[in-house]
Amino acid sequence: EAQVTQNPRYLITVTGKKLTVTCSQNMNHEYMSWYRQDPGLGLRQIYYSMNVEVTDKGDVPEGYKVSRKEKRNFPLILESPSPNQTSLYFCASSQWTSGYEQYFGPGTRLTVT
Amino acid sequence: RKEVEQDPGPFNVPEGATVAFNCTYSNSASQSFFWYRQDCRKEPKLLMSVYSSGNEDGRFTAQLNRASQYISLLIRDSKLSDSATYLCVGDSNYQLIWGAGTKLIIKP
C-alpha cells in the first residue's frame, strides 16, 4: 500500500529535550516536506527536500532541522523544543515538486511543556 | 497580508444545497493550484487540481481566475459526508502556500 508513515503519532515532552519525528514514504517520491498546522494559521511549511542530500527552508524553519540521507526518509529534528513548537506536524511527499499531488502522513501531535 | 486567503467559515449549509468557496492569492507567478479536503484531526487529501479552463469531478467544480487572482470551489447537491475543512493551495518557487481553510458543516 502506497503511504507516508510518521512516528510517533503523539508525543508529550519537556522543554529542551531533543526529539526526532520520523517520516518515511514507499512511493519513490523525490519531493518531501514537513508542515506544522496551528489553529487559524493553516499549514506552514518548515522544510522541504527535492532530492537526497538537498534540503531547503520553508516559511518557519527556526528551531527545526532535517536530513535527507535516503530517498524514502525525511526525519524532523527538534534539538531543543520549546512550548511554542506545540503543534500538529505533517510530513508529505510528492512525485516531483510542489506542482504535484501531496501525500500526507497521518500527523504527529506534539506537546512541549 | 497572507499569500493565500480563505474565509474561515464555518459555512452551515442544509443537505442538498449548493455551496461555493473562494480563495484569493497574491503571488501572480503561482502556476499550480489545488483544493484539499481535511477531516477533523486527519491529514489533508487532494480533492482536485484547478486549471485555467476549470474542471469538474462529479458534484465538484473548480475554477481559476488569473485576472482577479482567485480560485473557487463549487459543491452541488451537498451531502452530510462533505462536512470537512477545505484548503486551497498554490505553489510559489517550489513551495506550496496554503490557505488556512474553510470549514463546511452540512446539516440534515
JSON list of C-alpha atoms in Angstrom, two decimals:
[
{"chain": "A", "resi": 1, "resn": "GLU", "atom": "CA", "xyz": [0.00, 0.00, 0.00]},
{"chain": "A", "resi": 2, "resn": "ALA", "atom": "CA", "xyz": [1.34, 3.41, -1.01]},
{"chain": "A", "resi": 3, "resn": "GLN", "atom": "CA", "xyz": [1.70, 5.51, 2.10]},
{"chain": "A", "resi": 4, "resn": "VAL", "atom": "CA", "xyz": [3.57, 8.04, 4.18]},
{"chain": "A", "resi": 5, "resn": "THR", "atom": "CA", "xyz": [4.21, 6.97, 7.75]},
{"chain": "A", "resi": 6, "resn": "GLN", "atom": "CA", "xyz": [5.13, 9.14, 10.71]},
{"chain": "A", "resi": 7, "resn": "ASN", "atom": "CA", "xyz": [6.21, 8.22, 14.21]},
{"chain": "A", "resi": 8, "resn": "PRO", "atom": "CA", "xyz": [5.35, 8.87, 16.90]},
{"chain": "A", "resi": 9, "resn": "ARG", "atom": "CA", "xyz": [1.72, 9.86, 16.39]},
{"chain": "A", "resi": 10, "resn": "TYR", "atom": "CA", "xyz": [1.51, 11.56, 19.77]},
{"chain": "A", "resi": 11, "resn": "LEU", "atom": "CA", "xyz": [4.29, 12.94, 21.93]},
{"chain": "A", "resi": 12, "resn": "ILE", "atom": "CA", "xyz": [4.40, 14.92, 25.13]},
{"chain": "A", "resi": 13, "resn": "THR", "atom": "CA", "xyz": [7.83, 16.16, 26.10]},
{"chain": "A", "resi": 14, "resn": "VAL", "atom": "CA", "xyz": [9.55, 18.83, 28.17]},
{"chain": "A", "resi": 15, "resn": "THR", "atom": "CA", "xyz": [11.36, 21.95, 27.10]},
{"chain": "A", "resi": 16, "resn": "GLY", "atom": "CA", "xyz": [14.89, 21.31, 25.90]},
{"chain": "A", "resi": 17, "resn": "LYS", "atom": "CA", "xyz": [14.71, 17.55, 25.45]},
{"chain": "A", "resi": 18, "resn": "LYS", "atom": "CA", "xyz": [15.85, 16.70, 21.92]},
{"chain": "A", "resi": 19, "resn": "LEU", "atom": "CA", "xyz": [13.40, 14.71, 19.84]},
{"chain": "A", "resi": 20, "resn": "THR", "atom": "CA", "xyz": [13.08, 13.28, 16.35]},
{"chain": "A", "resi": 21, "resn": "VAL", "atom": "CA", "xyz": [9.91, 12.65, 14.39]},
{"chain": "A", "resi": 22, "resn": "THR", "atom": "CA", "xyz": [10.43, 10.10, 11.65]},
{"chain": "A", "resi": 23, "resn": "CYS", "atom": "CA", "xyz": [8.83, 10.19, 8.22]},
{"chain": "A", "resi": 24, "resn": "SER", "atom": "CA", "xyz": [9.02, 7.51, 5.58]},
{"chain": "A", "resi": 25, "resn": "GLN", "atom": "CA", "xyz": [7.37, 7.08, 2.16]},
{"chain": "A", "resi": 26, "resn": "ASN", "atom": "CA", "xyz": [7.25, 3.99, -0.04]},
{"chain": "A", "resi": 27, "resn": "MET", "atom": "CA", "xyz": [6.31, 5.67, -3.33]},
{"chain": "A", "resi": 28, "resn": "ASN", "atom": "CA", "xyz": [9.82, 6.56, -4.53]},
{"chain": "A", "resi": 29, "resn": "HIS", "atom": "CA", "xyz": [8.88, 10.25, -4.39]},
{"chain": "A", "resi": 30, "resn": "GLU", "atom": "CA", "xyz": [11.53, 12.89, -4.97]},
{"chain": "A", "resi": 31, "resn": "TYR", "atom": "CA", "xyz": [9.90, 15.74, -3.04]},
{"chain": "A", "resi": 32, "resn": "MET", "atom": "CA", "xyz": [9.28, 15.60, 0.70]},
{"chain": "A", "resi": 33, "resn": "SER", "atom": "CA", "xyz": [8.30, 18.29, 3.15]},
{"chain": "A", "resi": 34, "resn": "TRP", "atom": "CA", "xyz": [7.35, 19.00, 6.74]},
{"chain": "A", "resi": 35, "resn": "TYR", "atom": "CA", "xyz": [4.47, 21.21, 7.87]},
{"chain": "A", "resi": 36, "resn": "ARG", "atom": "CA", "xyz": [3.07, 22.38, 11.11]},
{"chain": "A", "resi": 37, "resn": "GLN", "atom": "CA", "xyz": [-0.59, 23.20, 11.50]},
{"chain": "A", "resi": 38, "resn": "ASP", "atom": "CA", "xyz": [-1.92, 25.57, 14.13]},
{"chain": "A", "resi": 39, "resn": "PRO", "atom": "CA", "xyz": [-5.50, 26.80, 14.60]},
{"chain": "A", "resi": 40, "resn": "GLY", "atom": "CA", "xyz": [-6.30, 29.74, 12.35]},
{"chain": "A", "resi": 41, "resn": "LEU", "atom": "CA", "xyz": [-2.91, 29.64, 10.64]},
{"chain": "A", "resi": 42, "resn": "GLY", "atom": "CA", "xyz": [-3.27, 26.69, 8.32]},
{"chain": "A", "resi": 43, "resn": "LEU", "atom": "CA", "xyz": [-0.38, 24.60, 7.11]},
{"chain": "A", "resi": 44, "resn": "ARG", "atom": "CA", "xyz": [3.01, 26.26, 7.25]},
{"chain": "A", "resi": 45, "resn": "GLN", "atom": "CA", "xyz": [5.99, 24.65, 5.62]},
{"chain": "A", "resi": 46, "resn": "ILE", "atom": "CA", "xyz": [9.01, 24.05, 7.84]},
{"chain": "A", "resi": 47, "resn": "TYR", "atom": "CA", "xyz": [11.49, 22.43, 5.46]},
{"chain": "A", "resi": 48, "resn": "TYR", "atom": "CA", "xyz": [11.35, 20.71, 2.13]},
{"chain": "A", "resi": 49, "resn": "SER", "atom": "CA", "xyz": [13.64, 18.46, 0.10]},
{"chain": "A", "resi": 50, "resn": "MET", "atom": "CA", "xyz": [13.68, 17.99, -3.64]},
{"chain": "A", "resi": 51, "resn": "ASN", "atom": "CA", "xyz": [16.15, 15.12, -3.60]},
{"chain": "A", "resi": 52, "resn": "VAL", "atom": "CA", "xyz": [18.59, 13.18, -1.47]},
{"chain": "A", "resi": 53, "resn": "GLU", "atom": "CA", "xyz": [21.01, 15.50, 0.33]},
{"chain": "A", "resi": 54, "resn": "VAL", "atom": "CA", "xyz": [19.08, 18.57, -0.89]},
{"chain": "A", "resi": 55, "resn": "THR", "atom": "CA", "xyz": [17.05, 20.43, 1.71]},
{"chain": "A", "resi": 56, "resn": "ASP", "atom": "CA", "xyz": [15.69, 23.97, 1.87]},
{"chain": "A", "resi": 57, "resn": "LYS", "atom": "CA", "xyz": [13.99, 26.15, 4.43]},
{"chain": "A", "resi": 58, "resn": "GLY", "atom": "CA", "xyz": [10.30, 26.76, 4.24]},
{"chain": "A", "resi": 59, "resn": "ASP", "atom": "CA", "xyz": [8.41, 29.53, 5.95]},
{"chain": "A", "resi": 60, "resn": "VAL", "atom": "CA", "xyz": [9.04, 28.59, 9.58]},
{"chain": "A", "resi": 61, "resn": "PRO", "atom": "CA", "xyz": [12.37, 26.72, 9.87]},
{"chain": "A", "resi": 62, "resn": "GLU", "atom": "CA", "xyz": [13.60, 28.22, 13.15]},
{"chain": "A", "resi": 63, "resn": "GLY", "atom": "CA", "xyz": [14.12, 25.60, 15.83]},
{"chain": "A", "resi": 64, "resn": "TYR", "atom": "CA", "xyz": [13.99, 22.66, 13.42]},
{"chain": "A", "resi": 65, "resn": "LYS", "atom": "CA", "xyz": [16.47, 20.56, 11.49]},
{"chain": "A", "resi": 66, "resn": "VAL", "atom": "CA", "xyz": [16.00, 17.94, 8.81]},
{"chain": "A", "resi": 67, "resn": "SER", "atom": "CA", "xyz": [18.12, 15.50, 6.86]},
{"chain": "A", "resi": 68, "resn": "ARG", "atom": "CA", "xyz": [17.58, 13.52, 3.66]},
{"chain": "A", "resi": 69, "resn": "LYS", "atom": "CA", "xyz": [20.20, 10.78, 3.56]},
{"chain": "A", "resi": 70, "resn": "GLU", "atom": "CA", "xyz": [17.90, 8.34, 1.82]},
{"chain": "A", "resi": 71, "resn": "LYS", "atom": "CA", "xyz": [15.12, 8.99, -0.64]},
{"chain": "A", "resi": 72, "resn": "ARG", "atom": "CA", "xyz": [12.42, 7.40, 1.47]},
{"chain": "A", "resi": 73, "resn": "ASN", "atom": "CA", "xyz": [13.19, 9.02, 4.85]},
{"chain": "A", "resi": 74, "resn": "PHE", "atom": "CA", "xyz": [12.94, 12.64, 5.96]},
{"chain": "A", "resi": 75, "resn": "PRO", "atom": "CA", "xyz": [13.21, 12.97, 9.76]},
{"chain": "A", "resi": 76, "resn": "LEU", "atom": "CA", "xyz": [12.37, 16.19, 11.58]},
{"chain": "A", "resi": 77, "resn": "ILE", "atom": "CA", "xyz": [14.64, 17.05, 14.50]},
{"chain": "A", "resi": 78, "resn": "LEU", "atom": "CA", "xyz": [13.89, 19.44, 17.33]},
{"chain": "A", "resi": 79, "resn": "GLU", "atom": "CA", "xyz": [17.22, 19.99, 19.08]},
{"chain": "A", "resi": 80, "resn": "SER", "atom": "CA", "xyz": [15.77, 21.97, 21.98]},
{"chain": "A", "resi": 81, "resn": "PRO", "atom": "CA", "xyz": [11.99, 22.00, 21.86]},
{"chain": "A", "resi": 82, "resn": "SER", "atom": "CA", "xyz": [10.09, 24.93, 23.31]},
{"chain": "A", "resi": 83, "resn": "PRO", "atom": "CA", "xyz": [6.38, 25.33, 24.16]},
{"chain": "A", "resi": 84, "resn": "ASN", "atom": "CA", "xyz": [5.78, 27.39, 21.01]},
{"chain": "A", "resi": 85, "resn": "GLN", "atom": "CA", "xyz": [6.57, 24.27, 19.00]},
{"chain": "A", "resi": 86, "resn": "THR", "atom": "CA", "xyz": [3.49, 22.57, 20.38]},
{"chain": "A", "resi": 87, "resn": "SER", "atom": "CA", "xyz": [1.57, 21.81, 17.21]},
{"chain": "A", "resi": 88, "resn": "LEU", "atom": "CA", "xyz": [0.27, 19.20, 14.78]},
{"chain": "A", "resi": 89, "resn": "TYR", "atom": "CA", "xyz": [3.00, 18.15, 12.37]},
{"chain": "A", "resi": 90, "resn": "PHE", "atom": "CA", "xyz": [2.55, 16.60, 8.96]},
{"chain": "A", "resi": 91, "resn": "CYS", "atom": "CA", "xyz": [5.07, 15.04, 6.65]},
{"chain": "A", "resi": 92, "resn": "ALA", "atom": "CA", "xyz": [4.21, 14.97, 2.95]},
{"chain": "A", "resi": 93, "resn": "SER", "atom": "CA", "xyz": [5.71, 13.63, -0.25]},
{"chain": "A", "resi": 94, "resn": "SER", "atom": "CA", "xyz": [5.04, 14.04, -3.96]},
{"chain": "A", "resi": 95, "resn": "GLN", "atom": "CA", "xyz": [6.37, 12.70, -7.21]},
{"chain": "A", "resi": 96, "resn": "TRP", "atom": "CA", "xyz": [8.28, 15.81, -8.17]},
{"chain": "A", "resi": 97, "resn": "THR", "atom": "CA", "xyz": [7.92, 19.31, -6.85]},
{"chain": "A", "resi": 98, "resn": "SER", "atom": "CA", "xyz": [5.14, 21.38, -5.41]},
{"chain": "A", "resi": 99, "resn": "GLY", "atom": "CA", "xyz": [3.02, 21.14, -8.56]},
{"chain": "A", "resi": 100, "resn": "TYR", "atom": "CA", "xyz": [2.09, 17.54, -7.90]},
{"chain": "A", "resi": 101, "resn": "GLU", "atom": "CA", "xyz": [-0.36, 15.90, -5.52]},
{"chain": "A", "resi": 102, "resn": "GLN", "atom": "CA", "xyz": [0.94, 15.88, -1.97]},
{"chain": "A", "resi": 103, "resn": "TYR", "atom": "CA", "xyz": [0.53, 12.67, 0.01]},
{"chain": "A", "resi": 104, "resn": "PHE", "atom": "CA", "xyz": [0.42, 13.31, 3.73]},
{"chain": "A", "resi": 105, "resn": "GLY", "atom": "CA", "xyz": [1.33, 11.20, 6.70]},
{"chain": "A", "resi": 106, "resn": "PRO", "atom": "CA", "xyz": [-1.26, 10.81, 9.48]},
{"chain": "A", "resi": 107, "resn": "GLY", "atom": "CA", "xyz": [0.25, 13.58, 11.58]},
{"chain": "A", "resi": 108, "resn": "THR", "atom": "CA", "xyz": [2.16, 13.85, 14.84]},
{"chain": "A", "resi": 109, "resn": "ARG", "atom": "CA", "xyz": [0.60, 15.77, 17.70]},
{"chain": "A", "resi": 110, "resn": "LEU", "atom": "CA", "xyz": [3.41, 17.26, 19.77]},
{"chain": "A", "resi": 111, "resn": "THR", "atom": "CA", "xyz": [3.03, 18.93, 23.13]},
{"chain": "A", "resi": 112, "resn": "VAL", "atom": "CA", "xyz": [6.03, 20.65, 24.74]},
{"chain": "A", "resi": 113, "resn": "THR", "atom": "CA", "xyz": [5.59, 21.59, 28.39]},
{"chain": "B", "resi": 1, "resn": "ARG", "atom": "CA", "xyz": [-1.06, 40.12, 4.06]},
{"chain": "B", "resi": 2, "resn": "LYS", "atom": "CA", "xyz": [-1.33, 36.34, 3.70]},
{"chain": "B", "resi": 3, "resn": "GLU", "atom": "CA", "xyz": [-0.39, 34.99, 0.30]},
{"chain": "B", "resi": 4, "resn": "VAL", "atom": "CA", "xyz": [-3.42, 32.73, 0.16]},
{"chain": "B", "resi": 5, "resn": "GLU", "atom": "CA", "xyz": [-6.59, 33.79, 1.93]},
{"chain": "B", "resi": 6, "resn": "GLN", "atom": "CA", "xyz": [-9.80, 31.95, 2.63]},
{"chain": "B", "resi": 7, "resn": "ASP", "atom": "CA", "xyz": [-12.96, 32.74, 4.54]},
{"chain": "B", "resi": 8, "resn": "PRO", "atom": "CA", "xyz": [-12.60, 30.52, 7.63]},
{"chain": "B", "resi": 9, "resn": "GLY", "atom": "CA", "xyz": [-16.35, 29.99, 7.94]},
{"chain": "B", "resi": 10, "resn": "PRO", "atom": "CA", "xyz": [-17.93, 27.90, 9.23]},
{"chain": "B", "resi": 11, "resn": "PHE", "atom": "CA", "xyz": [-20.42, 27.62, 6.42]},
{"chain": "B", "resi": 12, "resn": "ASN", "atom": "CA", "xyz": [-23.56, 25.96, 7.76]},
{"chain": "B", "resi": 13, "resn": "VAL", "atom": "CA", "xyz": [-25.43, 24.54, 4.79]},
{"chain": "B", "resi": 14, "resn": "PRO", "atom": "CA", "xyz": [-28.52, 22.30, 4.56]},
{"chain": "B", "resi": 15, "resn": "GLU", "atom": "CA", "xyz": [-28.10, 18.96, 2.88]},
{"chain": "B", "resi": 16, "resn": "GLY", "atom": "CA", "xyz": [-28.78, 19.15, -0.84]},
{"chain": "B", "resi": 17, "resn": "ALA", "atom": "CA", "xyz": [-27.81, 22.80, -1.18]},
{"chain": "B", "resi": 18, "resn": "THR", "atom": "CA", "xyz": [-25.09, 24.25, -3.40]},
{"chain": "B", "resi": 19, "resn": "VAL", "atom": "CA", "xyz": [-22.17, 25.93, -1.69]},
{"chain": "B", "resi": 20, "resn": "ALA", "atom": "CA", "xyz": [-19.26, 27.92, -3.11]},
{"chain": "B", "resi": 21, "resn": "PHE", "atom": "CA", "xyz": [-15.93, 28.93, -1.61]},
{"chain": "B", "resi": 22, "resn": "ASN", "atom": "CA", "xyz": [-13.46, 31.42, -2.93]},
{"chain": "B", "resi": 23, "resn": "CYS", "atom": "CA", "xyz": [-9.76, 31.65, -2.24]},
{"chain": "B", "resi": 24, "resn": "THR", "atom": "CA", "xyz": [-7.59, 34.62, -3.21]},
{"chain": "B", "resi": 25, "resn": "TYR", "atom": "CA", "xyz": [-3.87, 34.54, -3.82]},
{"chain": "B", "resi": 26, "resn": "SER", "atom": "CA", "xyz": [-1.35, 37.34, -4.00]},
{"chain": "B", "resi": 27, "resn": "ASN", "atom": "CA", "xyz": [1.53, 35.78, -5.96]},
{"chain": "B", "resi": 28, "resn": "SER", "atom": "CA", "xyz": [0.72, 36.22, -9.63]},
{"chain": "B", "resi": 29, "resn": "ALA", "atom": "CA", "xyz": [3.62, 33.88, -10.52]},
{"chain": "B", "resi": 30, "resn": "SER", "atom": "CA", "xyz": [1.90, 30.88, -8.93]},
{"chain": "B", "resi": 31, "resn": "GLN", "atom": "CA", "xyz": [1.36, 28.19, -11.52]},
{"chain": "B", "resi": 32, "resn": "SER", "atom": "CA", "xyz": [-0.43, 25.32, -9.82]},
{"chain": "B", "resi": 33, "resn": "PHE", "atom": "CA", "xyz": [-3.47, 25.39, -7.61]},
{"chain": "B", "resi": 34, "resn": "PHE", "atom": "CA", "xyz": [-5.29, 22.69, -5.71]},
{"chain": "B", "resi": 35, "resn": "TRP", "atom": "CA", "xyz": [-8.17, 22.08, -3.37]},
{"chain": "B", "resi": 36, "resn": "TYR", "atom": "CA", "xyz": [-7.59, 19.66, -0.49]},
{"chain": "B", "resi": 37, "resn": "ARG", "atom": "CA", "xyz": [-10.08, 18.28, 1.97]},
{"chain": "B", "resi": 38, "resn": "GLN", "atom": "CA", "xyz": [-9.21, 17.81, 5.63]},
{"chain": "B", "resi": 39, "resn": "ASP", "atom": "CA", "xyz": [-11.37, 15.97, 8.11]},
{"chain": "B", "resi": 40, "resn": "CYS", "atom": "CA", "xyz": [-11.05, 16.84, 11.78]},
{"chain": "B", "resi": 41, "resn": "ARG", "atom": "CA", "xyz": [-7.57, 15.97, 13.13]},
{"chain": "B", "resi": 42, "resn": "LYS", "atom": "CA", "xyz": [-6.76, 13.99, 9.98]},
{"chain": "B", "resi": 43, "resn": "GLU", "atom": "CA", "xyz": [-4.30, 14.57, 7.17]},
{"chain": "B", "resi": 44, "resn": "PRO", "atom": "CA", "xyz": [-5.29, 16.67, 4.13]},
{"chain": "B", "resi": 45, "resn": "LYS", "atom": "CA", "xyz": [-6.19, 14.75, 0.99]},
{"chain": "B", "resi": 46, "resn": "LEU", "atom": "CA", "xyz": [-6.32, 16.03, -2.55]},
{"chain": "B", "resi": 47, "resn": "LEU", "atom": "CA", "xyz": [-9.82, 16.88, -3.72]},
{"chain": "B", "resi": 48, "resn": "MET", "atom": "CA", "xyz": [-8.99, 18.28, -7.12]},
{"chain": "B", "resi": 49, "resn": "SER", "atom": "CA", "xyz": [-6.50, 20.26, -9.13]},
{"chain": "B", "resi": 50, "resn": "VAL", "atom": "CA", "xyz": [-7.53, 23.64, -10.52]},
{"chain": "B", "resi": 51, "resn": "TYR", "atom": "CA", "xyz": [-6.94, 24.52, -14.15]},
{"chain": "B", "resi": 52, "resn": "SER", "atom": "CA", "xyz": [-7.47, 27.77, -16.04]},
{"chain": "B", "resi": 53, "resn": "SER", "atom": "CA", "xyz": [-10.13, 26.09, -18.12]},
{"chain": "B", "resi": 54, "resn": "GLY", "atom": "CA", "xyz": [-11.91, 24.89, -14.99]},
{"chain": "B", "resi": 55, "resn": "ASN", "atom": "CA", "xyz": [-12.51, 21.29, -14.10]},
{"chain": "B", "resi": 56, "resn": "GLU", "atom": "CA", "xyz": [-15.37, 19.22, -12.83]},
{"chain": "B", "resi": 57, "resn": "ASP", "atom": "CA", "xyz": [-15.46, 15.98, -10.90]},
{"chain": "B", "resi": 58, "resn": "GLY", "atom": "CA", "xyz": [-18.95, 14.79, -10.15]},
{"chain": "B", "resi": 59, "resn": "ARG", "atom": "CA", "xyz": [-20.60, 17.30, -7.82]},
{"chain": "B", "resi": 60, "resn": "PHE", "atom": "CA", "xyz": [-17.42, 19.39, -7.52]},
{"chain": "B", "resi": 61, "resn": "THR", "atom": "CA", "xyz": [-16.32, 22.16, -9.86]},
{"chain": "B", "resi": 62, "resn": "ALA", "atom": "CA", "xyz": [-13.11, 24.16, -9.52]},
{"chain": "B", "resi": 63, "resn": "GLN", "atom": "CA", "xyz": [-12.29, 27.37, -11.38]},
{"chain": "B", "resi": 64, "resn": "LEU", "atom": "CA", "xyz": [-9.21, 29.57, -11.64]},
{"chain": "B", "resi": 65, "resn": "ASN", "atom": "CA", "xyz": [-9.47, 33.26, -12.41]},
{"chain": "B", "resi": 66, "resn": "ARG", "atom": "CA", "xyz": [-5.97, 34.58, -13.04]},
{"chain": "B", "resi": 67, "resn": "ALA", "atom": "CA", "xyz": [-7.05, 38.12, -13.82]},
{"chain": "B", "resi": 68, "resn": "SER", "atom": "CA", "xyz": [-8.67, 38.52, -10.40]},
{"chain": "B", "resi": 69, "resn": "GLN", "atom": "CA", "xyz": [-6.29, 36.07, -8.69]},
{"chain": "B", "resi": 70, "resn": "TYR", "atom": "CA", "xyz": [-8.78, 33.77, -7.10]},
{"chain": "B", "resi": 71, "resn": "ILE", "atom": "CA", "xyz": [-9.79, 30.14, -7.26]},
{"chain": "B", "resi": 72, "resn": "SER", "atom": "CA", "xyz": [-13.21, 28.79, -6.46]},
{"chain": "B", "resi": 73, "resn": "LEU", "atom": "CA", "xyz": [-14.80, 25.52, -5.45]},
{"chain": "B", "resi": 74, "resn": "LEU", "atom": "CA", "xyz": [-18.46, 24.75, -6.06]},
{"chain": "B", "resi": 75, "resn": "ILE", "atom": "CA", "xyz": [-20.17, 21.80, -4.40]},
{"chain": "B", "resi": 76, "resn": "ARG", "atom": "CA", "xyz": [-23.58, 20.85, -5.74]},
{"chain": "B", "resi": 77, "resn": "ASP", "atom": "CA", "xyz": [-26.18, 18.68, -4.01]},
{"chain": "B", "resi": 78, "resn": "SER", "atom": "CA", "xyz": [-24.16, 18.69, -0.80]},
{"chain": "B", "resi": 79, "resn": "LYS", "atom": "CA", "xyz": [-24.05, 15.55, 1.32]},
{"chain": "B", "resi": 80, "resn": "LEU", "atom": "CA", "xyz": [-23.54, 15.12, 5.04]},
{"chain": "B", "resi": 81, "resn": "SER", "atom": "CA", "xyz": [-20.20, 13.49, 4.22]},
{"chain": "B", "resi": 82, "resn": "ASP", "atom": "CA", "xyz": [-19.00, 16.73, 2.61]},
{"chain": "B", "resi": 83, "resn": "SER", "atom": "CA", "xyz": [-18.61, 18.23, 6.09]},
{"chain": "B", "resi": 84, "resn": "ALA", "atom": "CA", "xyz": [-14.90, 18.99, 6.40]},
{"chain": "B", "resi": 85, "resn": "THR", "atom": "CA", "xyz": [-12.38, 21.79, 6.10]},
{"chain": "B", "resi": 86, "resn": "TYR", "atom": "CA", "xyz": [-11.42, 22.73, 2.55]},
{"chain": "B", "resi": 87, "resn": "LEU", "atom": "CA", "xyz": [-7.91, 24.02, 1.96]},
{"chain": "B", "resi": 88, "resn": "CYS", "atom": "CA", "xyz": [-6.80, 25.87, -1.13]},
{"chain": "B", "resi": 89, "resn": "VAL", "atom": "CA", "xyz": [-3.15, 25.91, -2.03]},
{"chain": "B", "resi": 90, "resn": "GLY", "atom": "CA", "xyz": [-0.93, 27.50, -4.66]},
{"chain": "B", "resi": 91, "resn": "ASP", "atom": "CA", "xyz": [2.70, 26.93, -5.47]},
{"chain": "B", "resi": 92, "resn": "SER", "atom": "CA", "xyz": [5.45, 29.52, -5.38]},
{"chain": "B", "resi": 93, "resn": "ASN", "atom": "CA", "xyz": [9.09, 28.74, -6.12]},
{"chain": "B", "resi": 94, "resn": "TYR", "atom": "CA", "xyz": [8.84, 25.03, -5.27]},
{"chain": "B", "resi": 95, "resn": "GLN", "atom": "CA", "xyz": [6.92, 25.79, -2.10]},
{"chain": "B", "resi": 96, "resn": "LEU", "atom": "CA", "xyz": [3.26, 25.33, -1.50]},
{"chain": "B", "resi": 97, "resn": "ILE", "atom": "CA", "xyz": [1.42, 28.19, 0.14]},
{"chain": "B", "resi": 98, "resn": "TRP", "atom": "CA", "xyz": [-1.68, 27.03, 1.96]},
{"chain": "B", "resi": 99, "resn": "GLY", "atom": "CA", "xyz": [-4.80, 28.87, 2.93]},
{"chain": "B", "resi": 100, "resn": "ALA", "atom": "CA", "xyz": [-5.99, 28.44, 6.50]},
{"chain": "B", "resi": 101, "resn": "GLY", "atom": "CA", "xyz": [-9.04, 26.53, 5.31]},
{"chain": "B", "resi": 102, "resn": "THR", "atom": "CA", "xyz": [-12.81, 26.98, 5.14]},
{"chain": "B", "resi": 103, "resn": "LYS", "atom": "CA", "xyz": [-14.90, 24.85, 7.46]},
{"chain": "B", "resi": 104, "resn": "LEU", "atom": "CA", "xyz": [-18.07, 23.42, 5.94]},
{"chain": "B", "resi": 105, "resn": "ILE", "atom": "CA", "xyz": [-20.85, 21.89, 8.02]},
{"chain": "B", "resi": 106, "resn": "ILE", "atom": "CA", "xyz": [-23.67, 20.14, 6.18]},
{"chain": "B", "resi": 107, "resn": "LYS", "atom": "CA", "xyz": [-26.84, 19.85, 8.24]},
{"chain": "B", "resi": 108, "resn": "PRO", "atom": "CA", "xyz": [-29.60, 17.28, 7.69]}
]
